[in-house]
Amino acid sequence: RGEQVEYAELEVVSSKLSISLPVGKAEEIGIRDVAGLHELDRLAEVLSGPTVSEEPQWSRRYKANRASIATGDPLQLAAVVRDLIRRRERGSLSLGEKDLLKEASAPLLAEIALAIDVTEDDARDVMHAMIMDESRDALDALDRAEAV
C-alpha cells in the first residue's frame, strides 16, 4: 500500500482481451516469455518426433493426456497434440480426445504463431506438416523464406 506497482499489459489475440498484471508477480502467476528460438527448436523436436507407445484403452489414454495438458508445459502439450493428430489421421479419436486435441492445440498454436510471427492458420499448417512428415522441414522452410 502506497507503493508504486509496475503493470504489464497482456493481449489475448484470439479473444481481443486485454489483461493488466503486476510485473513483480509474473513468475508467481505463471507468466513467461513467448518461446524463443531455443524453445521453438525443442517444440519442433517433439512435434516431429516419434509417437510414444500409446495406451490401447481410450479412457486411460484420455486420463494421461489430460494430466499432461494440465501441466501447461508447451513440450508436454506438443507431445499430446502430436500423438492425437497422428491418431486422428488414422481415424480413431474418441469424442473426448477430439476435445482434448482442441484444448491442447489452442495454446500451442498461439505460441508457435507468436514465436515465428505468422497467423495461427499458418502455424497450424506448419505444425501439422511437422507432425505428419515427422520432420521439421516445414519450419525450416519458413525460416528460409523469411531470410530471403
Coordinates of N, CA and C in Angstrom, one line a residue, residues 36 38 50 56 60 87 112 125-126 130 134:
G36 N 11.3 -18.6 -27.6 CA 12.4 -18.1 -28.4 C 12.9 -19.2 -29.3
H38 N 15.4 -21.2 -29.2 CA 15.8 -22.5 -28.5 C 14.6 -23.3 -28.1
P50 N 9.0 -39.3 -32.9 CA 8.1 -40.4 -33.0 C 7.0 -40.4 -31.9
P56 N -3.7 -48.6 -25.2 CA -4.7 -49.0 -26.1 C -6.1 -48.6 -25.6
R60 N -7.8 -44.6 -20.4 CA -6.5 -44.4 -19.7 C -5.7 -43.4 -20.5
R87 N -3.1 -40.0 -34.3 CA -4.2 -41.0 -34.1 C -5.5 -40.6 -34.9
I112 N 3.4 -20.9 -31.2 CA 4.1 -21.0 -32.4 C 3.9 -19.8 -33.3
D125 N -0.7 -25.1 -40.1 CA -0.1 -25.8 -41.3 C 1.3 -26.3 -41.0
V126 N 2.1 -25.5 -40.4 CA 3.5 -25.8 -40.1 C 3.5 -27.0 -39.1
M130 N 4.9 -30.8 -39.7 CA 6.0 -31.4 -38.8 C 5.5 -32.7 -38.2
E134 N 6.9 -36.1 -39.8 CA 7.9 -36.5 -38.8 C 9.3 -35.8 -39.2

